[in-house]
PDB file of C-alpha atoms in Angstrom:
ATOM      1  CA  MET A   1      -1.374 -19.632 -15.289  1.00 47.00           C
ATOM      2  CA  ALA A   2       2.398 -20.025 -15.095  1.00 47.00           C
ATOM      3  CA  LYS A   3       3.983 -22.339 -17.606  1.00 47.00           C
ATOM      4  CA  LYS A   4       6.069 -25.175 -16.140  1.00 48.00           C
ATOM      5  CA  ARG A   5       9.627 -25.208 -17.420  1.00 48.00           C
ATOM      6  CA  LYS A   6      11.253 -28.425 -18.461  1.00 48.00           C
ATOM      7  CA  ASN A   7      14.698 -29.137 -17.119  1.00 45.00           C
ATOM      8  CA  SER A   8      16.453 -28.841 -20.454  1.00 46.00           C
ATOM      9  CA  GLU A   9      19.687 -27.185 -19.276  1.00 48.00           C
ATOM     10  CA  ALA A  10      21.391 -30.427 -18.306  1.00 44.00           C
ATOM     11  CA  GLY A  11      19.510 -32.633 -20.742  1.00 59.00           C
ATOM     12  CA  GLY A  12      16.666 -33.645 -18.468  1.00 81.00           C
ATOM     13  CA  PHE A  13      16.106 -35.106 -15.050  1.00 86.00           C
ATOM     14  CA  GLU A  14      17.950 -38.373 -15.680  1.00 87.00           C
ATOM     15  CA  ASN A  15      21.107 -36.539 -16.780  1.00 88.00           C
ATOM     16  CA  ILE A  16      20.983 -34.371 -13.659  1.00 88.00           C
ATOM     17  CA  MET A  17      20.671 -37.398 -11.415  1.00 92.00           C
ATOM     18  CA  THR A  18      23.632 -39.174 -13.016  1.00 91.00           C
ATOM     19  CA  ALA A  19      25.982 -36.175 -13.329  1.00 91.00           C
ATOM     20  CA  ALA A  20      28.854 -35.659 -10.894  1.00 92.00           C
ATOM     21  CA  MET A  21      27.979 -32.958  -8.360  1.00 93.00           C
ATOM     22  CA  SER A  22      31.273 -31.232  -9.209  1.00 91.00           C
ATOM     23  CA  SER A  23      29.828 -30.396 -12.649  1.00 89.00           C
ATOM     24  CA  PHE A  24      27.337 -27.951 -11.145  1.00 87.00           C
ATOM     25  CA  GLU A  25      28.350 -24.353 -10.421  1.00 84.00           C
ATOM     26  CA  ARG A  26      26.576 -21.480  -8.732  1.00 82.00           C
ATOM     27  CA  PRO A  27      25.014 -19.266 -11.413  1.00 83.00           C
ATOM     28  CA  LYS A  28      26.461 -15.802 -11.938  1.00 86.00           C
ATOM     29  CA  PRO A  29      24.353 -13.026 -10.431  1.00 89.00           C
ATOM     30  CA  LEU A  30      22.399 -10.717 -12.699  1.00 90.00           C
ATOM     31  CA  ALA A  31      24.123  -7.472 -13.634  1.00 91.00           C
ATOM     32  CA  ARG A  32      23.406  -4.488 -11.389  1.00 93.00           C
ATOM     33  CA  GLY A  33      20.633  -2.306 -12.707  1.00 93.00           C
ATOM     34  CA  VAL A  34      16.919  -1.907 -13.216  1.00 95.00           C
ATOM     35  CA  TYR A  35      14.707  -4.668 -14.559  1.00 95.00           C
ATOM     36  CA  LYS A  36      11.055  -4.827 -15.493  1.00 96.00           C
ATOM     37  CA  GLY A  37       9.320  -8.016 -14.474  1.00 96.00           C
ATOM     38  CA  THR A  38       6.404  -9.762 -12.844  1.00 97.00           C
ATOM     39  CA  ILE A  39       5.556 -10.608  -9.255  1.00 97.00           C
ATOM     40  CA  LEU A  40       5.045 -14.362  -8.852  1.00 97.00           C
ATOM     41  CA  PRO A  41       3.063 -16.094  -6.100  1.00 97.00           C
ATOM     42  CA  PRO A  42       4.727 -15.899  -2.699  1.00 97.00           C
ATOM     43  CA  ARG A  43       6.457 -18.779  -1.020  1.00 96.00           C
ATOM     44  CA  LYS A  44       5.346 -19.562   2.527  1.00 96.00           C
ATOM     45  CA  GLY A  45       7.693 -20.092   5.414  1.00 96.00           C
ATOM     46  CA  ARG A  46       8.407 -19.594   9.097  1.00 97.00           C
ATOM     47  CA  SER A  47      11.267 -17.795  10.779  1.00 94.00           C
ATOM     48  CA  PRO A  48      13.773 -20.246  12.273  1.00 95.00           C
ATOM     49  CA  ALA A  49      13.857 -18.745  15.764  1.00 94.00           C
ATOM     50  CA  LYS A  50      10.337 -17.632  16.641  1.00 94.00           C
ATOM     51  CA  LYS A  51       8.478 -19.636  13.964  1.00 96.00           C
ATOM     52  CA  THR A  52       6.732 -16.456  12.795  1.00 96.00           C
ATOM     53  CA  PRO A  53       4.931 -17.150   9.505  1.00 97.00           C
ATOM     54  CA  PHE A  54       5.997 -15.140   6.460  1.00 96.00           C
ATOM     55  CA  ARG A  55       5.284 -14.753   2.771  1.00 97.00           C
ATOM     56  CA  GLN A  56       7.980 -13.890   0.261  1.00 96.00           C
ATOM     57  CA  PHE A  57       6.951 -12.854  -3.244  1.00 96.00           C
ATOM     58  CA  LEU A  58       9.242 -13.767  -6.106  1.00 95.00           C
ATOM     59  CA  PHE A  59      10.269 -11.352  -8.857  1.00 96.00           C
ATOM     60  CA  ALA A  60      10.719 -12.714 -12.384  1.00 95.00           C
ATOM     61  CA  PRO A  61      12.690 -10.247 -14.545  1.00 95.00           C
ATOM     62  CA  SER A  62      11.602 -10.061 -18.182  1.00 93.00           C
ATOM     63  CA  GLU A  63      13.295  -6.933 -19.533  1.00 92.00           C
ATOM     64  CA  GLU A  64      16.573  -5.130 -18.872  1.00 92.00           C
ATOM     65  CA  ILE A  65      15.878  -1.417 -18.459  1.00 91.00           C
ATOM     66  CA  LYS A  66      19.329  -0.145 -17.479  1.00 92.00           C
ATOM     67  CA  ILE A  67      22.156  -2.456 -16.439  1.00 88.00           C
ATOM     68  CA  VAL A  68      25.770  -1.957 -15.435  1.00 89.00           C
ATOM     69  CA  GLY A  69      28.348  -4.648 -16.173  1.00 85.00           C
ATOM     70  CA  GLU A  70      28.340  -8.040 -17.835  1.00 85.00           C
ATOM     71  CA  GLN A  71      25.010  -9.841 -17.871  1.00 87.00           C
ATOM     72  CA  ALA A  72      24.568 -13.427 -16.686  1.00 79.00           C
ATOM     73  CA  PRO A  73      23.724 -15.655 -19.660  1.00 77.00           C
ATOM     74  CA  ASP A  74      20.507 -17.048 -18.174  1.00 79.00           C
ATOM     75  CA  TRP A  75      19.235 -13.813 -16.601  1.00 83.00           C
ATOM     76  CA  SER A  76      15.679 -14.078 -17.940  1.00 81.00           C
ATOM     77  CA  GLU A  77      15.121 -17.467 -16.250  1.00 84.00           C
ATOM     78  CA  ARG A  78      16.008 -16.164 -12.790  1.00 87.00           C
ATOM     79  CA  ARG A  79      13.690 -15.607  -9.870  1.00 92.00           C
ATOM     80  CA  MET A  80      14.573 -13.360  -6.947  1.00 92.00           C
ATOM     81  CA  GLY A  81      13.010 -13.223  -3.512  1.00 93.00           C
ATOM     82  CA  MET A  82      11.590  -9.879  -2.487  1.00 94.00           C
ATOM     83  CA  ASP A  83      11.205  -8.743   1.129  1.00 92.00           C
ATOM     84  CA  LYS A  84       9.979 -11.354   3.591  1.00 94.00           C
ATOM     85  CA  LEU A  85       6.622 -10.221   4.914  1.00 96.00           C
ATOM     86  CA  TYR A  86       6.334 -11.449   8.502  1.00 96.00           C
ATOM     87  CA  ILE A  87       2.743 -12.043   9.565  1.00 96.00           C
ATOM     88  CA  SER A  88       2.572 -10.810  13.139  1.00 95.00           C
ATOM     89  CA  LYS A  89       0.840  -7.877  14.773  1.00 95.00           C
ATOM     90  CA  ARG A  90       4.190  -6.139  15.398  1.00 95.00           C
ATOM     91  CA  ALA A  91       5.307  -6.494  11.768  1.00 95.00           C
ATOM     92  CA  MET A  92       2.097  -5.686   9.894  1.00 96.00           C
ATOM     93  CA  TRP A  93       3.162  -2.051   9.396  1.00 97.00           C
ATOM     94  CA  ALA A  94       5.941  -3.324   7.088  1.00 96.00           C
ATOM     95  CA  VAL A  95       3.468  -5.558   5.240  1.00 96.00           C
ATOM     96  CA  ARG A  96       1.222  -2.535   4.743  1.00 97.00           C
ATOM     97  CA  GLU A  97       4.120  -0.453   3.406  1.00 97.00           C
ATOM     98  CA  PHE A  98       5.044  -3.222   0.966  1.00 96.00           C
ATOM     99  CA  PHE A  99       1.546  -3.245  -0.548  1.00 97.00           C
ATOM    100  CA  GLU A 100       1.360   0.558  -0.531  1.00 97.00           C
ATOM    101  CA  GLN A 101       4.626   0.653  -2.490  1.00 95.00           C
ATOM    102  CA  LEU A 102       2.905  -1.585  -5.054  1.00 96.00           C
ATOM    103  CA  GLY A 103       0.120   0.994  -5.294  1.00 96.00           C
ATOM    104  CA  LEU A 104      -2.528  -1.361  -3.916  1.00 97.00           C
ATOM    105  CA  ASN A 105      -5.534  -0.354  -1.823  1.00 97.00           C
ATOM    106  CA  VAL A 106      -4.611  -1.370   1.730  1.00 97.00           C
ATOM    107  CA  GLU A 107      -8.253  -1.267   2.843  1.00 97.00           C
ATOM    108  CA  GLN A 108      -8.359  -4.899   1.647  1.00 97.00           C
ATOM    109  CA  THR A 109      -7.506  -8.003   3.656  1.00 97.00           C
ATOM    110  CA  LEU A 110      -4.098  -9.659   3.458  1.00 96.00           C
ATOM    111  CA  PRO A 111      -5.341 -12.589   1.302  1.00 97.00           C
ATOM    112  CA  GLU A 112      -6.984 -10.106  -1.103  1.00 97.00           C
ATOM    113  CA  LEU A 113      -3.791  -8.041  -1.347  1.00 97.00           C
ATOM    114  CA  ILE A 114      -1.666 -11.132  -1.962  1.00 97.00           C
ATOM    115  CA  GLN A 115      -3.941 -12.187  -4.837  1.00 97.00           C
ATOM    116  CA  GLU A 116      -3.908  -8.679  -6.305  1.00 97.00           C
ATOM    117  CA  ALA A 117      -0.113  -8.466  -6.164  1.00 97.00           C
ATOM    118  CA  ILE A 118       0.422 -11.706  -8.097  1.00 97.00           C
ATOM    119  CA  GLY A 119       1.063 -10.888 -11.738  1.00 97.00           C
ATOM    120  CA  LEU A 120       1.753  -7.184 -11.224  1.00 97.00           C
ATOM    121  CA  GLU A 121       4.420  -5.759 -13.511  1.00 97.00           C
ATOM    122  CA  ILE A 122       6.985  -3.780 -11.563  1.00 97.00           C
ATOM    123  CA  TYR A 123      10.416  -2.243 -11.935  1.00 97.00           C
ATOM    124  CA  ALA A 124      13.108  -3.514  -9.578  1.00 95.00           C
ATOM    125  CA  ALA A 125      16.541  -2.094  -8.789  1.00 95.00           C
ATOM    126  CA  VAL A 126      18.910  -5.037  -8.419  1.00 94.00           C
ATOM    127  CA  ASP A 127      22.311  -5.005  -6.748  1.00 94.00           C
ATOM    128  CA  ILE A 128      24.974  -7.601  -6.002  1.00 93.00           C
ATOM    129  CA  GLU A 129      26.114  -8.523  -2.497  1.00 93.00           C
ATOM    130  CA  GLU A 130      28.860 -10.837  -1.317  1.00 92.00           C
ATOM    131  CA  THR A 131      28.646 -13.631   1.223  1.00 90.00           C
ATOM    132  CA  ASP A 132      31.292 -14.227   3.895  1.00 92.00           C
ATOM    133  CA  ASP A 133      32.792 -16.992   1.753  1.00 90.00           C
ATOM    134  CA  GLY A 134      33.105 -14.799  -1.342  1.00 89.00           C
ATOM    135  CA  ASP A 135      30.054 -15.917  -3.325  1.00 89.00           C
ATOM    136  CA  HIS A 136      27.898 -13.232  -4.934  1.00 89.00           C
ATOM    137  CA  TYR A 137      24.124 -12.992  -5.041  1.00 90.00           C
ATOM    138  CA  ASN A 138      21.431 -10.522  -6.095  1.00 91.00           C
ATOM    139  CA  VAL A 139      19.256  -8.379  -3.863  1.00 93.00           C
ATOM    140  CA  ILE A 140      16.355  -6.128  -4.770  1.00 94.00           C
ATOM    141  CA  THR A 141      17.114  -2.721  -3.278  1.00 94.00           C
ATOM    142  CA  ASP A 142      14.007  -0.900  -4.505  1.00 95.00           C
ATOM    143  CA  PHE A 143      10.860  -1.599  -6.498  1.00 95.00           C
ATOM    144  CA  SER A 144       7.992   0.386  -7.952  1.00 94.00           C
ATOM    145  CA  VAL A 145       5.109   0.155 -10.383  1.00 94.00           C
ATOM    146  CA  GLU A 146       6.621   3.252 -12.043  1.00 93.00           C
ATOM    147  CA  PRO A 147      10.042   3.297 -13.784  1.00 92.00           C
ATOM    148  CA  ILE A 148      12.985   3.649 -11.394  1.00 86.00           C
ATOM    149  CA  GLU A 149      15.916   5.955 -12.029  1.00 78.00           C
ATOM    150  CA  ASN A 150      19.223   4.225 -11.328  1.00 62.00           C
ATOM    151  CA  ASP A 151      22.209   6.566 -11.269  1.00 58.00           C
ATOM    152  CA  GLU A 152      24.968   3.952 -11.263  1.00 52.00           C
TER     153      GLU A 152
END
């Protein structure tokens, strides 16, 4: 069972509620590289346009394997969204490939595969991308249950 984190960074909930919004900054992205971590339960959502349901697993890094550049100070508390898995007949091939990449037996049902994926330890290659307004964020470019070679 996942442990709930207390909001200790800003001194607790009351301090967050009474702080000026200008005191909060976007966190720095994690350094590029390969991380070992755990798959957390997926968040549920729907696409904005067609309202197609999806699941998006979260990746919680726990160990730096090989990084390039300066590391964000709070890197081990971060969570990153993995691929969105759209649940429609036309998109199920991509869902299948996702679970195959995790090394899971795809002869199971989707709910069984989701439960089996939660808690898996994987390696993830993480990169940094830039938004149109110049902010930077992390993306997972590859993942595997086996160590990943990153030639950066």
